[in-house]
CSV table of C-alpha atoms and ligand atoms in Angstrom, one decimal:
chain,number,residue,atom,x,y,z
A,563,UNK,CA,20.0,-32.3,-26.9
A,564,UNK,CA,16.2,-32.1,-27.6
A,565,UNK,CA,14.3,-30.2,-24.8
A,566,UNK,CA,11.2,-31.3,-23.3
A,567,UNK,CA,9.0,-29.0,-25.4
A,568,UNK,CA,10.2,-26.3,-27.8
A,569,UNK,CA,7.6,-23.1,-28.4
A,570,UNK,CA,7.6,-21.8,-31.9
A,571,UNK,CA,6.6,-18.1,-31.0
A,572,UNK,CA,7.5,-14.3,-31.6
A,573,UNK,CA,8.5,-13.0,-28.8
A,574,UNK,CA,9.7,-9.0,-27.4
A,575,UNK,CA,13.7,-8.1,-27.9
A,576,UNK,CA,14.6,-5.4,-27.6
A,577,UNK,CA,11.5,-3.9,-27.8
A,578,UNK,CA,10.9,-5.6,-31.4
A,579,UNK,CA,8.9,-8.5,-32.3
A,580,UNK,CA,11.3,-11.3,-33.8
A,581,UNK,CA,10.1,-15.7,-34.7
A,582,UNK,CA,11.7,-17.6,-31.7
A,583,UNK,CA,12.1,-21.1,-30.2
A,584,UNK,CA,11.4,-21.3,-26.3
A,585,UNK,CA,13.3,-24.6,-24.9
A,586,UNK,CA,11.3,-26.1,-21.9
A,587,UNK,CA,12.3,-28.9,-19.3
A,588,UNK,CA,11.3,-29.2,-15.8
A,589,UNK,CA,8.7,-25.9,-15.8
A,590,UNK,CA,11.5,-23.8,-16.6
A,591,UNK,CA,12.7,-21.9,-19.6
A,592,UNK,CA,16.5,-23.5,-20.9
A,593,UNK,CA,17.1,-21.9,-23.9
A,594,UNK,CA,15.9,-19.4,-26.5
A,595,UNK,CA,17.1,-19.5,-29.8
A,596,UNK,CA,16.3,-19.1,-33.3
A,597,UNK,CA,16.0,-23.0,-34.0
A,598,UNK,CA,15.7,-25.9,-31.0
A,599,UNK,CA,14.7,-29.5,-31.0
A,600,UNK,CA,11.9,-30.2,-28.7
A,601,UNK,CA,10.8,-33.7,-27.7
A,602,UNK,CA,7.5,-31.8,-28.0
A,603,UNK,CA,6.6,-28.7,-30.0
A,604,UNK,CA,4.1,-26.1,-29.6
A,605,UNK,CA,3.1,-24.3,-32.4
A,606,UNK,CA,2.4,-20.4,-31.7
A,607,UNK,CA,4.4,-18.7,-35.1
A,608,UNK,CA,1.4,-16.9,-35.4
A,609,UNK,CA,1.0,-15.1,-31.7
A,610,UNK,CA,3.0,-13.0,-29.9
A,611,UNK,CA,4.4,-14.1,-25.9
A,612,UNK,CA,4.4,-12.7,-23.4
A,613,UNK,CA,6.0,-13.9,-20.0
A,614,UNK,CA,3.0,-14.7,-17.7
A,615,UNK,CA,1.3,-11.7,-16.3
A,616,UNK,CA,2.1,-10.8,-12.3
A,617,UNK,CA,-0.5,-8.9,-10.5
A,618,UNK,CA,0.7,-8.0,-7.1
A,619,UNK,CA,-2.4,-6.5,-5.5
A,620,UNK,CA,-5.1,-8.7,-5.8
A,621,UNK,CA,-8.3,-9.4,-3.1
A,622,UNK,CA,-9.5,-12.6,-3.5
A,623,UNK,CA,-11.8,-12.7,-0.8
A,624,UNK,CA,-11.2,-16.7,0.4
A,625,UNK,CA,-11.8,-17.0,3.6
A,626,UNK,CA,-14.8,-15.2,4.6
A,627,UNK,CA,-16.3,-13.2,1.6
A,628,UNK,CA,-16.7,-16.5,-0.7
A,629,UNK,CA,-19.9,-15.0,-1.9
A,630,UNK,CA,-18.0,-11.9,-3.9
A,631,UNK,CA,-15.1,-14.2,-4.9
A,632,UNK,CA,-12.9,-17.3,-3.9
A,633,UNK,CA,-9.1,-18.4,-4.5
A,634,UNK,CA,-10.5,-20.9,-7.6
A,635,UNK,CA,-12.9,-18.4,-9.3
A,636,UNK,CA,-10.3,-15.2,-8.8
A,637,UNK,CA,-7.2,-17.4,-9.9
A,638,UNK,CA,-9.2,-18.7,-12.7
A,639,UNK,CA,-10.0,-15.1,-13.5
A,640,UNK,CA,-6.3,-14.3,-14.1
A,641,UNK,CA,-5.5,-17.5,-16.0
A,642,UNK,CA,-7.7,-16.2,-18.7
A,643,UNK,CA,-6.2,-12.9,-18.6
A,644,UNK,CA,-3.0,-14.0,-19.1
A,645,UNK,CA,-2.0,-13.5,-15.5
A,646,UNK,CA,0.1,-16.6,-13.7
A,647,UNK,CA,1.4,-15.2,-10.5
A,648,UNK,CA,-1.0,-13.5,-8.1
A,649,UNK,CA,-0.5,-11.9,-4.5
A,650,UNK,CA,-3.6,-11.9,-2.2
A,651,UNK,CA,-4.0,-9.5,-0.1
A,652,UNK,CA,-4.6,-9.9,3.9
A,653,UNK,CA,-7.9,-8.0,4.1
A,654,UNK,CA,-9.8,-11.4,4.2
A,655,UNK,CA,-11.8,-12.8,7.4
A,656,UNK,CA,-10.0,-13.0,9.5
A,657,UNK,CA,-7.7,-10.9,8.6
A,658,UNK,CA,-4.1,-11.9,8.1
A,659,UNK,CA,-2.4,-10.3,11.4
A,660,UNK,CA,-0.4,-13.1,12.9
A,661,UNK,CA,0.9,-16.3,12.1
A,662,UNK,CA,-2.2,-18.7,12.9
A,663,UNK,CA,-4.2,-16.6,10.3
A,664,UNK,CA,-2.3,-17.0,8.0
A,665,UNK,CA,-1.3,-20.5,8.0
A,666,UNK,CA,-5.1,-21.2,8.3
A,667,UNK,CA,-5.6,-18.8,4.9
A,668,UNK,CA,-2.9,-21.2,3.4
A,669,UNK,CA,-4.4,-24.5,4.2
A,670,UNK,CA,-7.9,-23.7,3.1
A,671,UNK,CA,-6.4,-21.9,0.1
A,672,UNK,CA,-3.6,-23.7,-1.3
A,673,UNK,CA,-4.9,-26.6,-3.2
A,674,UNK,CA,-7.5,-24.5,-4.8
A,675,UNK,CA,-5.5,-22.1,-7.1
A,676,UNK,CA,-4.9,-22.3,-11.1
A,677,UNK,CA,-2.3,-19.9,-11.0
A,678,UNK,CA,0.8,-19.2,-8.5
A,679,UNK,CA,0.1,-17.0,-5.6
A,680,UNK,CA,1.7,-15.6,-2.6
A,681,UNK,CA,0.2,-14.0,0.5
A,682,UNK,CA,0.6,-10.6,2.4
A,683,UNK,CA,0.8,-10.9,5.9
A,684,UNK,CA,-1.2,-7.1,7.7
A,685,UNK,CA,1.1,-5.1,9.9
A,686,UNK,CA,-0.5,-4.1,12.5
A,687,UNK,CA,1.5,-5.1,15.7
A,688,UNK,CA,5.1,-5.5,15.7
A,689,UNK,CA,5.2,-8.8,17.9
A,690,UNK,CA,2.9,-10.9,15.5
A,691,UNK,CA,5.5,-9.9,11.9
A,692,UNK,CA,8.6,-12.2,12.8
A,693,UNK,CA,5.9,-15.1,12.9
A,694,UNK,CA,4.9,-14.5,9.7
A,695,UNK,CA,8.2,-13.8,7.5
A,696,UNK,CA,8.8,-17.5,6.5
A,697,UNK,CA,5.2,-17.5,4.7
A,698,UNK,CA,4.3,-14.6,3.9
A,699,UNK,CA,5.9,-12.7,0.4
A,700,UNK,CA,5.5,-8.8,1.6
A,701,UNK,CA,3.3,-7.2,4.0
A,702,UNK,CA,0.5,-4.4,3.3
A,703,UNK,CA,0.1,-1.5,5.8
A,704,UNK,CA,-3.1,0.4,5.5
A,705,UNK,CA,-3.1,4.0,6.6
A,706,UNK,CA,-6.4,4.6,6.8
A,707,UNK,CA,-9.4,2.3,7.2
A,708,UNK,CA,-10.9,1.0,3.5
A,709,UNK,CA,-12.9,-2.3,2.7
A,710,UNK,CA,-12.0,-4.7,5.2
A,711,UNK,CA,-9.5,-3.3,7.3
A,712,UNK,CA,-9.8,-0.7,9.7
A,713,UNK,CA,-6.4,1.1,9.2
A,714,UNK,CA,-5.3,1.0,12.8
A,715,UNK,CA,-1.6,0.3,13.8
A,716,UNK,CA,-1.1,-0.9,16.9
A,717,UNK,CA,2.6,0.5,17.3
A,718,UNK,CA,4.1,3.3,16.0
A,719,UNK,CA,5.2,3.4,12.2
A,720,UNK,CA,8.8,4.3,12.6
A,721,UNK,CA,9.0,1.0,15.1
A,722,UNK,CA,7.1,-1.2,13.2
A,723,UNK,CA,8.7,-0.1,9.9
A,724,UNK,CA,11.7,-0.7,11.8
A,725,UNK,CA,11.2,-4.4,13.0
A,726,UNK,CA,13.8,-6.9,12.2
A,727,UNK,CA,11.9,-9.1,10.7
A,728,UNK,CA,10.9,-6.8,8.2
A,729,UNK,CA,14.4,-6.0,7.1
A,730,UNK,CA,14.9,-6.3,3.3
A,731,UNK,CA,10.7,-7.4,2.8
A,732,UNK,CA,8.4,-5.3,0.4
A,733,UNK,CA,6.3,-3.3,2.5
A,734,UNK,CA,3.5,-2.3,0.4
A,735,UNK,CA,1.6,0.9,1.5
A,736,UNK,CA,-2.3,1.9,0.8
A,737,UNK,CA,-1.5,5.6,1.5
A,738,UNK,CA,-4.5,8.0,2.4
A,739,UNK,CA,-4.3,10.3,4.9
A,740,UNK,CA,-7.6,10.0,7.1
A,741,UNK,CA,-7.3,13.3,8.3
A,742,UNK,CA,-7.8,14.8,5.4
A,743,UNK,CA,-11.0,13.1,4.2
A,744,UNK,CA,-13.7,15.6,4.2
A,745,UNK,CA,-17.1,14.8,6.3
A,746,UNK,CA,-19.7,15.4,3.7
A,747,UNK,CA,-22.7,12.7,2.1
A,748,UNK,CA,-20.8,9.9,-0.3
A,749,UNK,CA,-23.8,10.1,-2.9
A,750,UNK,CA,-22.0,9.8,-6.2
A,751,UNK,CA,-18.1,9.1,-7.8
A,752,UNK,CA,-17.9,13.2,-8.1
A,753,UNK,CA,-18.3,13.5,-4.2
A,754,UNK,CA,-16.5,10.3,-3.3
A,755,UNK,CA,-13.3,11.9,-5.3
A,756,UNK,CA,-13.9,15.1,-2.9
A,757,UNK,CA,-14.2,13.2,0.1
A,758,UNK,CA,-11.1,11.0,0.1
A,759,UNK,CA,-9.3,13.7,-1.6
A,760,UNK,CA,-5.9,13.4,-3.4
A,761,UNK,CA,-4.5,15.5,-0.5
A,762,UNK,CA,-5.1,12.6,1.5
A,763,UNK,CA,-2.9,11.1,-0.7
A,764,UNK,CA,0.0,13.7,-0.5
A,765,UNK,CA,0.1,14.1,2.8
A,766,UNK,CA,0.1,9.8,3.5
A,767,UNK,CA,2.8,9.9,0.9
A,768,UNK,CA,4.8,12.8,2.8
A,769,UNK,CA,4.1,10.6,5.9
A,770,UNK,CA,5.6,7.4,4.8
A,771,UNK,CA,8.1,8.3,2.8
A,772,UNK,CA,9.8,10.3,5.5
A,773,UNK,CA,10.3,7.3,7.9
A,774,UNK,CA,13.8,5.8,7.2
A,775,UNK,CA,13.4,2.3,7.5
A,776,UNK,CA,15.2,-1.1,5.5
A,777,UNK,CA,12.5,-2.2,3.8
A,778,UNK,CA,11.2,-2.0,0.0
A,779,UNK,CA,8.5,1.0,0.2
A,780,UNK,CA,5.8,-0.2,-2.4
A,781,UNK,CA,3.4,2.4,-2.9
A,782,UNK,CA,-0.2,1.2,-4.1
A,783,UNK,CA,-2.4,2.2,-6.6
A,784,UNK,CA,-1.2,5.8,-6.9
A,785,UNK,CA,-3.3,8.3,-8.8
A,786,UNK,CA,-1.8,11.2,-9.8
A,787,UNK,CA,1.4,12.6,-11.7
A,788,UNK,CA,2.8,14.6,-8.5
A,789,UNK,CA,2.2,11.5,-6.6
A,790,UNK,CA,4.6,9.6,-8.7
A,791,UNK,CA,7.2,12.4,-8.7
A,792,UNK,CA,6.9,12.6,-4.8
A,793,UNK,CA,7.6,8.4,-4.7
A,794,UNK,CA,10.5,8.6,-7.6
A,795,UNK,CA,12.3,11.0,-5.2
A,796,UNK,CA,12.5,8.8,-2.7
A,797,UNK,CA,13.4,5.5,-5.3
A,798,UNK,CA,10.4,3.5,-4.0
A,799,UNK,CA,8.3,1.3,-6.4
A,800,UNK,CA,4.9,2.6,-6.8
A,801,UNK,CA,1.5,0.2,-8.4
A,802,UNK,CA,-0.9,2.1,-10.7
A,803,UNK,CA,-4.1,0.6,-11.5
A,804,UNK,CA,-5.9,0.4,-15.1
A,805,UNK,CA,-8.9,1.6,-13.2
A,806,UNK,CA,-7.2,5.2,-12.3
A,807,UNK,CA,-5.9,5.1,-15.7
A,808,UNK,CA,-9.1,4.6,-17.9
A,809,UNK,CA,-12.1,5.5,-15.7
A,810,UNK,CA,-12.3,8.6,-14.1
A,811,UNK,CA,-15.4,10.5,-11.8
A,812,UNK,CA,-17.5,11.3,-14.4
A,813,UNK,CA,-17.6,7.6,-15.9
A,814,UNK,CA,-21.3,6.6,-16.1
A,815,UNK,CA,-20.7,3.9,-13.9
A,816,UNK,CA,-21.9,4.7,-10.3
A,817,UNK,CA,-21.2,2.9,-7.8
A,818,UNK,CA,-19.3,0.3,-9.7
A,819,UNK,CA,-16.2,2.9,-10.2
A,820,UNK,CA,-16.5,3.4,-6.1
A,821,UNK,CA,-13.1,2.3,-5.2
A,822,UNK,CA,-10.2,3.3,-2.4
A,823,UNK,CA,-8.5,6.1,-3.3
A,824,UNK,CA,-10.9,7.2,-5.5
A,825,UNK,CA,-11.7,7.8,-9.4
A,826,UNK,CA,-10.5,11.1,-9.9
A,827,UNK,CA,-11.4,14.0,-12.3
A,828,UNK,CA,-10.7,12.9,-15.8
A,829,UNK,CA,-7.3,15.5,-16.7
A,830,UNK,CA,-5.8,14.1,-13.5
A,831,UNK,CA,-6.1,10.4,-15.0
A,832,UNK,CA,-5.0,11.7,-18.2
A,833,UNK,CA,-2.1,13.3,-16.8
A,834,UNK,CA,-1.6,9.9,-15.1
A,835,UNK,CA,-1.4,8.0,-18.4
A,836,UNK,CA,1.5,10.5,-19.7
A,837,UNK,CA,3.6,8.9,-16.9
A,838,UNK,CA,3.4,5.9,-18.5
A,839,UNK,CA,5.5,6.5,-21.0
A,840,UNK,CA,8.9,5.9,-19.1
A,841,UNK,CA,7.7,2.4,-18.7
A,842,UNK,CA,8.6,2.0,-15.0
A,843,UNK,CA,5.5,1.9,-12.9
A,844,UNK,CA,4.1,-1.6,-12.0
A,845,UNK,CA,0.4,-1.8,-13.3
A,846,UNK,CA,-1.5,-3.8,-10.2
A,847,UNK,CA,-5.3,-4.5,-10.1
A,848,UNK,CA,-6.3,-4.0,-7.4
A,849,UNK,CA,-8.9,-6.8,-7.9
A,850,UNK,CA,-11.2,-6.3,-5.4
A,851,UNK,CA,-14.8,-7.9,-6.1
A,852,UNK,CA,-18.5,-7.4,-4.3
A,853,UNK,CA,-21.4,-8.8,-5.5
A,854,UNK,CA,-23.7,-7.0,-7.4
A,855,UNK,CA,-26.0,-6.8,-4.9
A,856,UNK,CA,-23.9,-5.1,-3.1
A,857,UNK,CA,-23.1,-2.6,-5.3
A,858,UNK,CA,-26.9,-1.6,-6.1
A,859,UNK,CA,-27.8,-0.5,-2.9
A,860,UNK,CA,-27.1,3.8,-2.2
A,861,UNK,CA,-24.0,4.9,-3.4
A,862,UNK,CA,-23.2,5.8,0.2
A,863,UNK,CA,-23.4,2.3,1.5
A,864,UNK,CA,-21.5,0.4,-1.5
A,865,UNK,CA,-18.3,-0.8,-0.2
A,866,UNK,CA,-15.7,0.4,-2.2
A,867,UNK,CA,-13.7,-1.8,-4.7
A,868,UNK,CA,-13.9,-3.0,-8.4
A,869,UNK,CA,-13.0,-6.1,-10.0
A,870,UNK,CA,-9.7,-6.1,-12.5
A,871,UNK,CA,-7.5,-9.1,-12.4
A,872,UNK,CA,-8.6,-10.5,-16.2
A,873,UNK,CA,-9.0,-7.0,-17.5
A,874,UNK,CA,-5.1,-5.7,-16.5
A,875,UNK,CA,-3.3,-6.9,-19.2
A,876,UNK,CA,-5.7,-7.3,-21.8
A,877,UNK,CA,-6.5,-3.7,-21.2
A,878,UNK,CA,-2.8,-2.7,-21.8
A,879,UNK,CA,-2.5,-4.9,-24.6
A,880,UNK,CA,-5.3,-3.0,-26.6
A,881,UNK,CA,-3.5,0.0,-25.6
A,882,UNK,CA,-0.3,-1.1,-27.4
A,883,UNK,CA,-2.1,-2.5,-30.5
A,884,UNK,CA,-3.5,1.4,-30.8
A,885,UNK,CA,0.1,2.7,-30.4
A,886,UNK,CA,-0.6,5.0,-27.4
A,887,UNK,CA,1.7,3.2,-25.4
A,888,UNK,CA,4.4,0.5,-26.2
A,889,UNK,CA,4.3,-3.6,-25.7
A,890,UNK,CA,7.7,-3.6,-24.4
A,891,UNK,CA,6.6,-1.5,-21.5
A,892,UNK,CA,3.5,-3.5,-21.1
A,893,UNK,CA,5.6,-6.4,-20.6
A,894,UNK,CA,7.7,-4.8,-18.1
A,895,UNK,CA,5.1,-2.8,-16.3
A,896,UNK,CA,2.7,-6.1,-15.9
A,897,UNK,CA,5.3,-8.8,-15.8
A,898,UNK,CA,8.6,-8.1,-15.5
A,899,UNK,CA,9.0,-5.0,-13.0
A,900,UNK,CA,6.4,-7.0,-10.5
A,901,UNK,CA,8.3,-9.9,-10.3
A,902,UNK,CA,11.7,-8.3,-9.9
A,903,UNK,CA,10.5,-6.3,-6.7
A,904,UNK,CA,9.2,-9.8,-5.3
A,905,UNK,CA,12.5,-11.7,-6.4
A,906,UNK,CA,10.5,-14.4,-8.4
A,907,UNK,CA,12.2,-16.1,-11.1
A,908,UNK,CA,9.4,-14.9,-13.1
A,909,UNK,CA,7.9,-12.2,-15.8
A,910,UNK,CA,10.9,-12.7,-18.0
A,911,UNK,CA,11.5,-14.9,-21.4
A,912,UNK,CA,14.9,-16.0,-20.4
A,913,UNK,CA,16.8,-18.8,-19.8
A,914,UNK,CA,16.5,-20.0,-15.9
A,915,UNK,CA,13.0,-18.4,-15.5
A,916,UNK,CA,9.4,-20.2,-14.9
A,917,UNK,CA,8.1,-20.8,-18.7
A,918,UNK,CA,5.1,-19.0,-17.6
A,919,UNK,CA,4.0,-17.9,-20.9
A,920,UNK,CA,0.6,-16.5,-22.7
A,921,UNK,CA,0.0,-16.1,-26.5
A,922,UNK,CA,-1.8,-13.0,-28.0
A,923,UNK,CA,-3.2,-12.7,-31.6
A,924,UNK,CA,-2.4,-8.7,-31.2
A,925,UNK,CA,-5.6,-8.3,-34.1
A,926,UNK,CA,-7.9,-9.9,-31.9
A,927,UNK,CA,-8.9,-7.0,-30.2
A,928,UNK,CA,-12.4,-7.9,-29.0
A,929,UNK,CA,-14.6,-5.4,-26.4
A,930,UNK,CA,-15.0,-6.3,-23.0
A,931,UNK,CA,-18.2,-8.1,-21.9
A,932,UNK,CA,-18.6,-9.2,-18.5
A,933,UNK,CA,-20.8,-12.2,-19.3
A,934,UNK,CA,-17.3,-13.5,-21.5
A,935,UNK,CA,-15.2,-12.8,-17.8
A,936,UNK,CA,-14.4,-15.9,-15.5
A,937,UNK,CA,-14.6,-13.8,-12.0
A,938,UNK,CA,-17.8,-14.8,-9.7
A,939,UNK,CA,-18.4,-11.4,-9.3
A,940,UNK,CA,-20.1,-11.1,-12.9
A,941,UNK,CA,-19.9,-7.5,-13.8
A,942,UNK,CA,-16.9,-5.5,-15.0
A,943,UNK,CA,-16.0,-1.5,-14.6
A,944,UNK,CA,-14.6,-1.8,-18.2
A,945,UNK,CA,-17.7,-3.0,-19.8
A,946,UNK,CA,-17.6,-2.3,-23.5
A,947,UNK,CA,-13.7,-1.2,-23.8
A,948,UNK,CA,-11.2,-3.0,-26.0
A,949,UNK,CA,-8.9,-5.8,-24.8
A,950,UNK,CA,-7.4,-8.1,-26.4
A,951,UNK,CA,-7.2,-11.8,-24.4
A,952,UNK,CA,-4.8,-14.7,-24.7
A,953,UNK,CA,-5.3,-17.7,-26.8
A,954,UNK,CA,-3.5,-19.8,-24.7
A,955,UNK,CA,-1.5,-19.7,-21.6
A,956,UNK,CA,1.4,-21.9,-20.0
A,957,UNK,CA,2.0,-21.8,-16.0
A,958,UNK,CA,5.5,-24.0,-15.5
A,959,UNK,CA,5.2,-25.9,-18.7
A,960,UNK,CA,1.9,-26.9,-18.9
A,961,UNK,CA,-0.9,-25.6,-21.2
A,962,UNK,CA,-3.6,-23.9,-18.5
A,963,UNK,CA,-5.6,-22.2,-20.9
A,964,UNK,CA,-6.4,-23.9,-24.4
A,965,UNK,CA,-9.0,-23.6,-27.2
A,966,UNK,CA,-10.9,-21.2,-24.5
A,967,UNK,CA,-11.1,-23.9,-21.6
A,968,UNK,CA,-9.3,-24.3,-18.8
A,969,UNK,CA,-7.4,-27.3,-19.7
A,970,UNK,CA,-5.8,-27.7,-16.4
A,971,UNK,CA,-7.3,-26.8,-13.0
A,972,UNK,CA,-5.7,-25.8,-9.7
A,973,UNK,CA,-2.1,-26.2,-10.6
A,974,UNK,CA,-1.2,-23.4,-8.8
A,975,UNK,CA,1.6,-23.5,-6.7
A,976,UNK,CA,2.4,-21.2,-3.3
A,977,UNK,CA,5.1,-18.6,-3.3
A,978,UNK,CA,7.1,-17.5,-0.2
B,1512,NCD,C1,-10.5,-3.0,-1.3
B,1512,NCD,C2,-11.4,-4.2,-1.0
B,1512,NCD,O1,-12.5,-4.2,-1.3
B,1512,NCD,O2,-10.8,-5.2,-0.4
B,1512,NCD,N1,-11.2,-1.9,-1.8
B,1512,NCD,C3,-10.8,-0.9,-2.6
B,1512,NCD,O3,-11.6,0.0,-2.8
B,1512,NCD,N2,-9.6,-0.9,-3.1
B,1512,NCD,C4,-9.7,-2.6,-0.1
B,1512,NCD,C5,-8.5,-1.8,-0.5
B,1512,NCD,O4,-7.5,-2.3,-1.0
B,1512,NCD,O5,-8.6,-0.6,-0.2
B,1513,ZN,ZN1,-6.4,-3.3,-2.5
C-alpha cells in the first residue's frame, strides 16, 4: 500500500547516518524502511532529519508582554529553528495561577501558533492546581522571585508537592535559593554571577530534592557539574540551557547575557559542557525575550532573561558538525528525552510518532545574525557563533518551513 507521502532522507540509527524512506498518513509516521511507495514523495536524500525539535522551557510573553514577544512571532521563531513542540511558561500577565487564567491564555493563544505548544499552569496555592490538571501539561514552581514572578508559595512545599492532583505531573523547578543571594549593586554579568550565587543553587537543590512527593522533579536550567550530580542522585530530569553552556560572565555581552540563574565564570560552563557527553540532560531554552530597550538601560535595572528558542538546536547542531559532541545525543537531548518526560508521541523517527521532522544540510554551517532570526525581540546573545539551520521543516505532515518561508502559518495545535 502506498502511503500518503514517503520522505527520501538519511536519518540517525544507531547513532549512524544511513538513506531512509519515512511513510506518512494522517500526520503520523507509519513506516520506515529502506524503500516505500508514497502517493506523494519528498525529496531530502541530500539532508539529514531530525525528529522535530522540543523545547520545554519557553516564555513567550502572550498575554501581557506582546511588545517583547507574542505566541505567533515566538512559535514562528522555533519553526525556523527546527523546533515543533513548545511549552510556555506561566510567568505571563496575568500569571497562570488558577484555572480562569489559564483558559483565558488558551483562547487568546491558541489559534495563533505555527508550532505545537502546551502550557504550565504556576503553583502557588494548593486549592487553584486540581482546576488546572486537565489543561495544563506540567507545572513550574519558582523558588525565588525572577522576571515575572515573585516566587512566593502560598502553602507549604511538602503539601503542595503533595497535592493529588499533582500526582504523576512534571513539576518543573527554577531552583535558587533567595537566602543566599548576596545584597550588593548588580552593575555587570561578573557581579550578577556573585549575587545570585551558585550556592543559591545548591542549597534550592538540597531543598527540593529532599521533599518526597509523586511527582516528576524537573530541574531547570541547571548550571553547574555538582548540580547535575546532586539531581542524578535523586533520578530527577534536569534542563540545561545553550546559554550556560556557551556564554559565560566574562562574555562581552552586558546586559544581554543578564539571565536567572546567572552566566557563570567560564571553567564552571566548561565543566558544564563535559557533562554532556553522557547524552542525558534535556537542553531547554529558556526563551525568554525583552526588548532592546529594555535591555539598554543600567545593568542594574535590565530584567533578566535572553532570547534562545531558534538558536537551541542549531547551536548543538554546529557543535556536532565540529565533533565536540555527538548528533545522536543532540537528537536525544533536544528531541527525544523532552518529549518522553511529557509523554508526547513525539521527538522520535518511528513508526506511531507525529512526522514532525526538520532537514539539515550538516555543511551549511552559517554564523548567527540576529537580523536573519524570526523572534520580535531582534537581537541574539549568540551573535556571530556558528549554527547550522534547517532547510525545511514538517509539523504533522505538512511542510511549515520551505525554500526559507513559512509556507504554512498557525497550524499549531494545543497539547494537554
Ligand atoms: C525569565 C523571564 O524573563 O521570563 N527570565 C530569566 O532570566 N530566565 C524568568 C525565569 O524563567 O526566570
Ligand atoms: Zn524560564
Amino acid at each position: 500500500m502506498a502511503h500518503e507521502i514517503v520522505v527520501k532522507t538519511k536519518i540517525l540509527q544507531s547513532g549512524t547516518e544511513r538513506a531512509m524512506c519515512i511513510g506518512i498518513d494522517n500526520g503520523k509516521i507509519n513506516a520506515v524502511e529502506k524503500y516505500l511507495d508514497g502517493e506523494r514523495e519528498l525529496h531530502f536524500e541530500d539532508y539529514l532529519a531530525l525528529p522535530g525539535g522540543v523545547d520545554i522551557h519557553t516564555h513567550m510573553r502572550e498575554p501581557g508582554m506582546t511588545q517583547k514577544e507574542d505566541f505567533y512571532t515566538g512559535t514562528k521563531a522555533a519553526a525556523f529553528g527546527g523546533t515543533t513542540t513548545i511549552l510556555d511558561m506561566p510567568n505571563t500577565i496575568p500569571s497562570v495561577k488558577n484555572e480562569l487564567a489559564l483558559r483565558d491564555k488558551l483562547d487568546i493563544i491558541k489559534n495563533k501558533a505555527n508550532v505545537d505548544f502546551g502550557l504550565f499552569g504556576q503553583l502557588s496555592d494548593i486549592d487553584n492546581i486540581s482546576g488546572m490538571t486537565n489543561l495544563a501539561i506540567g507545572f513550574k514552581l519558582y523558588m525565588s522571585e525572577t522576571t515575572g514572578a515573585s516566587g512566593t508559595i502560598k502553602t507549604p512545599l511538602e503539601h503542595l508537592l503533595n497535592s493529588d492532583a499533582l500526582a504523576g505531573k512534571v513539576v518543573t523547578v527554577h531552583a535558587e535559593d533567595p537566602r543566599m543571594f548576596a545584597d550588593d549593586t548588580c552593575d555587570n554579568l561578573h557581579r550578577h554571577n556573585l549575587i545570585r550565587n551558585m550556592k543559591a543553587e545548591f542549597m534550592a537543590l538540597r531543598r527540593i530534592l529532599a521533599v518526597d512527593a509523586p511527582v516528576k522533579l524537573n530541574l531547570a536550567h541547571l548550571t553547574t557539574a555538582e548540580s547535575i550530580d546532586q539531581v542524578k542522585a535523586k533520578r530527577a530530569s534536569f534542563e540545561i540551557t545553550p546559554h550556560h553552556l556557551l556564554l559565560h560572565d566574562a562574555s562581552k555581552i552586558d546586559a544581554m547575557g543578564k539571565v536567572n540563574p546567572p552566566l557563570r565564570k567560564k571553567a564552571i560552563s566548561e565543566r558544564l559542557f563535559k557533562t554532556l557527553k553522557t547524552g542525558r540532560a534535556i537542553i531547554a531554552s529558556d526563551h525568554a525575550p525583552h526588548t532592546l530597550e529594555e535591555k539598554s538601560v543600567d545593568f542594574k535595572d535590565a530584567p533578566s532573561g535572553l532570547p534562545g528558542v531558534e538558536t537551541r538546536l542549531p547551536l548543538m547542531l554546529a557543535l556536532a558538525n565540529k565533533g565536540i559532541i555527538r548528533y545522536i545525543h543532540v537528537q536525544d537531548m533536544c528531541c527525544t528525552l523532552p518529549a518522553e518526560l511529557f509523554g508526547l508521541k513525539k521527538g522520535k523517527i518511528e513508526t506511531g510518532y507525529d512526522a514532525d521532522l526538520a532537514f539539515y544540510d550538516a555543511n551549511n554551517m552559517v554564523k548567527i545574525e540576529a537580523e536573519n532570526l524570526h523572534s520580535k525581540c531582534g537581537w541574539t546573545p549568540f551573535e556571530g557563533h556558528h549554527a547550522i539551520f534547517p532547510k525545511g521543516v514538517m509539523l504533522r505532515g505538512q511542510m511549515i518551513i520551505r525554500g526559507g518561508e513559512l509556507a504554512i502559518e498557525k497550524s499549531g495545535k494545543f497539547l494537554k
